[in-house]
Short mmCIF file of C-alpha atoms in Angstrom, two decimals:
data_model
loop_
_atom_site.label_atom_id
_atom_site.label_comp_id
_atom_site.label_asym_id
_atom_site.label_seq_id
_atom_site.Cartn_x
_atom_site.Cartn_y
_atom_site.Cartn_z
CA MET A 1 220.29 -8.81 135.74
CA ASN A 2 220.39 -12.62 135.67
CA ALA A 3 218.00 -13.11 138.57
CA VAL A 4 214.38 -12.93 137.44
CA GLU A 5 211.67 -12.98 140.07
CA LYS A 6 208.94 -15.47 139.23
CA VAL A 7 205.49 -13.89 138.92
CA GLU A 8 202.40 -16.04 139.44
CA GLY A 9 200.75 -16.93 136.12
CA LEU A 10 203.63 -15.62 134.04
CA PHE A 11 206.42 -17.55 132.36
CA ASP A 12 209.98 -16.98 131.23
CA CYS A 13 210.29 -18.10 127.61
CA ARG A 14 213.98 -18.86 128.19
CA LYS A 15 212.94 -21.76 130.42
CA ALA A 16 210.80 -23.17 127.61
CA TRP A 17 213.66 -22.89 125.13
CA ALA A 18 216.16 -24.61 127.43
CA THR A 19 213.96 -27.53 128.48
CA THR A 20 212.86 -28.11 124.89
CA LEU A 21 216.45 -28.15 123.66
CA GLU A 22 217.41 -30.68 126.31
CA THR A 23 214.53 -32.92 125.27
CA LEU A 24 215.46 -32.70 121.61
CA ALA A 25 219.15 -33.28 122.30
CA ALA A 26 218.36 -36.50 124.14
CA ASP A 27 216.94 -37.92 120.90
CA ASP A 28 219.33 -36.36 118.40
CA GLU A 29 223.05 -36.41 119.06
CA ARG A 30 223.65 -33.97 116.21
CA ILE A 31 222.29 -31.15 118.37
CA VAL A 32 225.00 -29.07 120.04
CA ALA A 33 224.95 -25.78 121.95
CA VAL A 34 227.45 -22.98 121.30
CA VAL A 35 227.69 -20.14 123.83
CA ASN A 36 229.79 -17.10 124.62
CA ASP A 37 230.32 -17.71 128.33
CA SER A 38 226.54 -17.48 128.72
CA VAL A 39 225.53 -20.88 130.08
CA GLY A 40 223.73 -19.27 133.00
CA SER A 41 221.86 -16.51 131.16
CA SER A 42 220.97 -18.99 128.40
CA ASN A 43 219.53 -21.36 131.01
CA LEU A 44 221.74 -24.12 129.64
CA GLY A 45 223.00 -25.49 132.95
CA GLY A 46 220.87 -28.61 132.53
CA PHE A 47 222.09 -29.09 128.96
CA GLN A 48 225.69 -28.75 130.12
CA ASN A 49 225.19 -31.34 132.85
CA ALA A 50 223.50 -33.81 130.51
CA PHE A 51 225.61 -33.27 127.39
CA ALA A 52 228.91 -31.81 128.53
CA ASP A 53 230.70 -32.92 125.38
CA ARG A 54 228.09 -31.21 123.19
CA LEU A 55 228.34 -27.73 124.65
CA VAL A 56 230.99 -25.48 123.11
CA ASN A 57 231.88 -22.41 125.16
CA VAL A 58 234.03 -20.08 123.07
CA GLY A 59 234.23 -17.38 125.72
CA ILE A 60 233.31 -13.77 125.03
CA ALA A 61 233.98 -14.00 121.30
CA GLU A 62 230.71 -13.69 119.41
CA GLN A 63 232.23 -13.51 115.93
CA ASN A 64 234.23 -16.67 116.55
CA MET A 65 231.13 -18.27 118.06
CA VAL A 66 229.17 -17.84 114.84
CA GLY A 67 232.14 -18.99 112.73
CA VAL A 68 232.55 -22.10 114.88
CA SER A 69 228.86 -22.88 114.51
CA ALA A 70 229.17 -22.66 110.71
CA GLY A 71 231.98 -25.23 110.88
CA LEU A 72 229.93 -27.51 113.11
CA ALA A 73 226.99 -27.30 110.70
CA ASN A 74 229.31 -28.09 107.80
CA GLY A 75 230.30 -31.22 109.71
CA GLY A 76 226.71 -32.38 110.07
CA ARG A 77 225.89 -31.01 113.50
CA ILE A 78 222.86 -28.87 114.34
CA PRO A 79 224.29 -26.00 116.38
CA PHE A 80 222.06 -23.80 118.54
CA VAL A 81 224.07 -20.63 119.15
CA SER A 82 222.89 -18.81 122.26
CA ALA A 83 223.97 -15.38 123.48
CA ALA A 84 222.54 -12.05 124.54
CA SER A 85 220.81 -10.77 121.42
CA CYS A 86 222.56 -7.40 121.49
CA PHE A 87 225.98 -9.04 121.21
CA LEU A 88 225.03 -11.97 118.99
CA THR A 89 223.46 -9.80 116.30
CA GLY A 90 225.51 -6.63 116.75
CA ARG A 91 229.05 -7.95 117.05
CA ALA A 92 228.67 -10.92 114.73
CA LEU A 93 226.48 -9.41 112.02
CA GLU A 94 229.14 -9.88 109.34
CA GLN A 95 229.56 -13.56 110.28
CA ILE A 96 225.79 -14.05 110.40
CA LYS A 97 225.53 -12.58 106.91
CA ALA A 98 228.49 -14.31 105.26
CA ASP A 99 229.01 -17.53 107.23
CA ILE A 100 225.37 -18.40 107.98
CA ALA A 101 222.83 -16.66 105.73
CA TYR A 102 224.82 -16.42 102.49
CA SER A 103 226.21 -19.90 102.95
CA GLY A 104 222.83 -21.26 103.99
CA TYR A 105 224.29 -23.28 106.84
CA ASN A 106 221.99 -25.16 109.17
CA VAL A 107 222.65 -22.96 112.20
CA LYS A 108 220.08 -21.83 114.75
CA LEU A 109 220.87 -18.43 116.25
CA VAL A 110 219.13 -17.82 119.57
CA GLY A 111 219.13 -14.20 120.73
CA GLN A 112 218.47 -14.05 124.46
CA SER A 113 217.05 -11.10 126.43
CA SER A 114 216.06 -9.25 123.28
CA GLY A 115 214.40 -5.87 122.94
CA ILE A 116 214.85 -3.62 125.96
CA ALA A 117 214.80 -6.45 128.52
CA TYR A 118 218.13 -5.19 129.87
CA GLY A 119 216.37 -1.91 130.64
CA GLU A 120 218.70 -0.22 133.12
CA LEU A 121 221.84 -1.28 131.23
CA GLY A 122 220.93 1.09 128.43
CA ALA A 123 221.34 1.27 124.69
CA THR A 124 224.50 -0.84 124.53
CA HIS A 125 222.56 -3.81 125.93
CA HIS A 126 219.24 -3.16 124.22
CA SER A 127 218.61 -5.22 121.11
CA ILE A 128 216.06 -3.25 119.12
CA GLU A 129 217.82 -3.14 115.75
CA ASP A 130 217.89 -6.91 115.17
CA PHE A 131 214.57 -7.13 113.32
CA ALA A 132 215.77 -4.58 110.74
CA TRP A 133 219.20 -6.19 110.36
CA LEU A 134 218.19 -9.80 110.13
CA ARG A 135 214.96 -9.68 108.18
CA ALA A 136 217.03 -8.28 105.30
CA LEU A 137 218.95 -11.56 105.09
CA GLU A 138 216.56 -13.44 102.86
CA PRO A 139 217.42 -17.09 103.64
CA LEU A 140 217.28 -16.51 107.40
CA THR A 141 213.98 -17.43 109.04
CA VAL A 142 213.30 -14.87 111.78
CA ILE A 143 210.95 -15.93 114.60
CA ALA A 144 209.92 -13.97 117.71
CA PRO A 145 207.68 -16.18 119.90
CA ALA A 146 204.94 -14.54 121.95
CA ASP A 147 204.72 -16.99 124.84
CA PRO A 148 206.28 -20.18 126.21
CA TRP A 149 204.18 -22.42 123.97
CA GLU A 150 205.21 -20.60 120.80
CA THR A 151 208.80 -20.78 122.08
CA GLU A 152 208.69 -24.55 122.47
CA MET A 153 207.11 -24.98 119.05
CA ALA A 154 209.69 -22.67 117.45
CA VAL A 155 212.62 -24.56 118.96
CA ARG A 156 211.16 -27.90 117.84
CA TRP A 157 210.57 -26.57 114.32
CA ALA A 158 214.05 -25.05 114.12
CA ALA A 159 215.66 -28.36 115.04
CA GLU A 160 213.85 -30.11 112.19
CA HIS A 161 214.19 -27.33 109.63
CA GLU A 162 217.17 -27.57 107.27
CA GLY A 163 218.45 -24.00 107.06
CA PRO A 164 219.44 -20.95 109.12
CA VAL A 165 217.05 -19.64 111.76
CA TYR A 166 217.08 -16.71 114.20
CA LEU A 167 214.97 -17.11 117.36
CA ARG A 168 214.40 -13.90 119.31
CA LEU A 169 213.67 -14.59 122.96
CA SER A 170 212.90 -12.22 125.81
CA ARG A 171 213.71 -12.52 129.49
CA MET A 172 210.46 -10.81 130.46
CA GLN A 173 207.77 -13.01 131.91
CA VAL A 174 204.59 -13.33 129.86
CA PRO A 175 201.31 -15.25 130.09
CA ASP A 176 200.60 -18.43 128.15
CA LEU A 177 198.22 -17.07 125.51
CA GLY A 178 196.45 -20.39 125.00
CA PRO A 179 194.62 -21.33 121.79
CA ASP A 180 194.02 -19.00 118.87
CA ALA A 181 190.72 -17.41 117.85
CA HIS A 182 189.61 -20.72 116.37
CA GLY A 183 190.40 -22.66 119.54
CA ARG A 184 193.44 -24.31 118.00
CA ARG A 185 197.07 -24.57 119.04
CA ASP A 186 198.65 -24.39 115.62
CA PHE A 187 202.15 -23.11 115.02
CA THR A 188 203.40 -22.85 111.48
CA PRO A 189 206.39 -20.57 110.77
CA GLY A 190 205.43 -18.00 108.19
CA THR A 191 201.76 -18.17 109.18
CA ALA A 192 200.42 -15.58 111.60
CA ARG A 193 198.16 -16.78 114.45
CA LEU A 194 194.76 -15.12 114.56
CA MET A 195 194.28 -14.43 118.28
CA ARG A 196 191.15 -12.25 118.12
CA LYS A 197 188.56 -11.75 115.39
CA GLY A 198 187.57 -8.17 114.51
CA ASP A 199 186.34 -5.98 111.68
CA ASP A 200 187.27 -2.33 112.39
CA VAL A 201 191.05 -2.38 112.73
CA THR A 202 193.81 -5.00 112.78
CA ILE A 203 196.55 -5.08 115.41
CA LEU A 204 199.61 -7.03 114.28
CA ALA A 205 201.93 -7.79 117.18
CA SER A 206 205.22 -9.65 117.21
CA GLY A 207 206.98 -11.30 120.14
CA THR A 208 206.16 -10.76 123.77
CA ILE A 209 204.08 -7.68 122.93
CA VAL A 210 201.12 -9.84 121.84
CA HIS A 211 199.50 -10.08 125.26
CA ILE A 212 199.59 -6.27 125.51
CA ALA A 213 197.93 -6.03 122.10
CA LEU A 214 195.17 -8.33 123.32
CA ALA A 215 194.62 -6.07 126.33
CA ALA A 216 194.39 -3.11 123.94
CA ALA A 217 191.72 -4.97 121.96
CA ASP A 218 189.76 -5.43 125.19
CA ALA A 219 189.97 -1.69 125.85
CA LEU A 220 188.80 -0.90 122.32
CA ALA A 221 185.90 -3.35 122.66
CA SER A 222 184.61 -1.38 125.63
CA ASP A 223 184.27 1.57 123.22
CA GLY A 224 182.51 -0.52 120.61
CA ILE A 225 185.58 -0.93 118.39
CA SER A 226 186.19 -4.42 117.02
CA ALA A 227 189.93 -5.12 116.73
CA ARG A 228 191.42 -8.11 114.96
CA VAL A 229 194.65 -9.29 116.62
CA PHE A 230 197.40 -11.47 115.18
CA SER A 231 200.50 -12.94 116.75
CA VAL A 232 202.97 -12.50 113.91
CA HIS A 233 205.70 -14.71 115.30
CA THR A 234 207.55 -14.98 111.98
CA LEU A 235 208.95 -11.81 110.39
CA ASN A 236 210.84 -13.61 107.66
CA PRO A 237 209.01 -14.94 105.77
CA LEU A 238 206.15 -12.60 106.61
CA ASP A 239 202.59 -13.90 106.28
CA GLU A 240 201.77 -11.55 103.44
CA ALA A 241 198.38 -13.12 102.79
CA ALA A 242 197.19 -12.46 106.34
CA VAL A 243 198.47 -8.88 106.32
CA LEU A 244 196.89 -8.02 102.97
CA ALA A 245 193.61 -9.70 103.94
CA ALA A 246 193.59 -7.62 107.12
CA ALA A 247 194.20 -4.47 105.10
CA GLU A 248 191.38 -5.34 102.72
CA GLU A 249 188.87 -6.41 105.36
CA THR A 250 189.49 -3.91 108.17
CA GLY A 251 191.05 -0.99 106.27
CA ALA A 252 193.44 0.03 109.05
CA ILE A 253 196.48 -1.60 110.66
CA VAL A 254 198.53 -1.10 113.82
CA THR A 255 201.89 -2.84 114.23
CA CYS A 256 203.44 -3.44 117.65
CA GLU A 257 206.99 -4.51 118.31
CA GLU A 258 209.67 -4.30 120.98
CA ALA A 259 212.07 -3.04 118.33
CA LEU A 260 212.85 -0.12 116.04
CA VAL A 261 209.89 0.58 113.81
CA ARG A 262 212.24 1.79 111.05
CA GLY A 263 213.12 -1.27 109.03
CA GLY A 264 211.65 -3.61 111.61
CA PHE A 265 208.30 -5.37 111.74
CA GLY A 266 206.34 -2.16 111.20
CA GLY A 267 208.58 -1.32 108.30
CA ALA A 268 207.93 -4.71 106.71
CA VAL A 269 204.16 -4.30 106.98
CA ALA A 270 204.32 -0.73 105.64
CA GLU A 271 206.40 -1.88 102.65
CA LEU A 272 203.94 -4.62 101.86
CA THR A 273 200.72 -2.64 102.23
CA SER A 274 201.97 0.49 100.45
CA SER A 275 202.82 -1.58 97.38
CA ASN A 276 199.76 -3.80 97.35
CA ARG A 277 196.89 -2.48 99.45
CA PRO A 278 197.51 1.04 100.81
CA VAL A 279 195.74 1.60 104.14
CA PRO A 280 196.55 3.67 107.24
CA VAL A 281 199.36 1.96 109.18
CA GLU A 282 200.29 3.14 112.68
CA ARG A 283 203.55 1.71 113.98
CA VAL A 284 204.10 1.31 117.73
CA GLY A 285 207.65 0.63 118.88
CA PHE A 286 210.92 2.49 119.29
CA LYS A 287 211.95 5.36 117.04
CA THR A 288 215.54 5.69 118.23
CA PHE A 289 218.03 4.53 120.87
CA GLN A 290 216.53 4.19 124.32
CA THR A 291 217.92 5.64 127.50
CA THR A 292 218.35 3.68 130.73
CA GLY A 293 215.23 2.86 132.69
CA SER A 294 212.99 0.05 133.79
CA VAL A 295 211.26 -2.00 131.14
CA ASP A 296 207.84 -0.78 132.29
CA TRP A 297 208.96 2.85 132.12
CA LEU A 298 210.45 2.45 128.65
CA PHE A 299 207.31 0.74 127.44
CA GLU A 300 205.21 3.56 128.88
CA GLN A 301 207.35 6.21 127.20
CA ASN A 302 206.96 4.54 123.80
CA GLY A 303 203.28 3.64 123.86
CA LEU A 304 203.85 -0.08 124.30
CA THR A 305 200.91 -0.34 126.68
CA PRO A 306 197.26 -1.28 126.22
CA ILE A 307 196.36 2.42 126.31
CA GLY A 308 199.11 3.36 123.86
CA ILE A 309 198.18 0.64 121.38
CA ALA A 310 194.47 1.46 121.70
CA ASP A 311 195.26 5.13 121.00
CA ALA A 312 197.27 4.13 117.93
CA SER A 313 194.29 2.08 116.79
CA ARG A 314 192.02 5.08 117.13
CA ARG A 315 194.48 7.15 115.08
CA ALA A 316 194.44 4.51 112.36
CA LEU A 317 190.65 4.46 112.41
CA ALA A 318 190.51 8.26 112.16
CA ARG A 319 192.79 8.17 109.13
CA LYS A 320 190.63 5.48 107.56
CA THR A 321 187.43 7.46 107.91
CA GLY A 322 188.83 10.96 107.64
#
């Protein structure tokens, strides 16, 4: 599963994270990498070659890995902890809660190959619960970049930010989404990026699903439906102002995530709107554990396609008007 075939016009966000970290580490000797025997899958071979004395490999021991990173942060270092997301968040959840979030240590957790990127390896290797688990830990900033540019910006911001951060990266190749709907390349954690203006329905997408949401908006436009699209790269803190404005102005919302909708991104939006501006909310994502299968097949089965998201938008519109 480590070999990823390069597709023309698409990019692996893990490359962006690794090259950015190397650049930052060259200027700041406080930056260290902590891994669980995952130098290769974390794309940290270059970092290891350049900064061998600043890469800590604890072996396959995720709980110790997070504990070690807390100690490094306590000593003034800026540890970036990189591991497969399923193991980092699942095995070390107690340490993430107690050693990092509760203690507020300046640790950057980087979950690699998140969602169902390890498709054929099945539920044990899927990481679709992490949104629900980690967004509940209030001090922890949770970011899921949509493309390589958002990934680079998120890594740069995390290095400068004083506090715990979780970066959720995928191994799936995605397009560079370019500027937002205003022609800008702004990235501010906690502020959703408006990717497409629209008045009939709002599609809120998080992570590498955003380009699929944009394709769904294209399909809706062909039917005369105007869909507003946001890249909601930050789940915690959520851009509540953008979500509530979308509810007020379009009256219907669709959330899209490569994660469990229960307690995840869709859950966060539903909590917010139901308490402040009740509108129809359709949630597209996973409802339970996923079986083995290719990523494309699993996406198809769960409506994470342009057609599936467009259909969810039509259901939201029908609820709004009916």
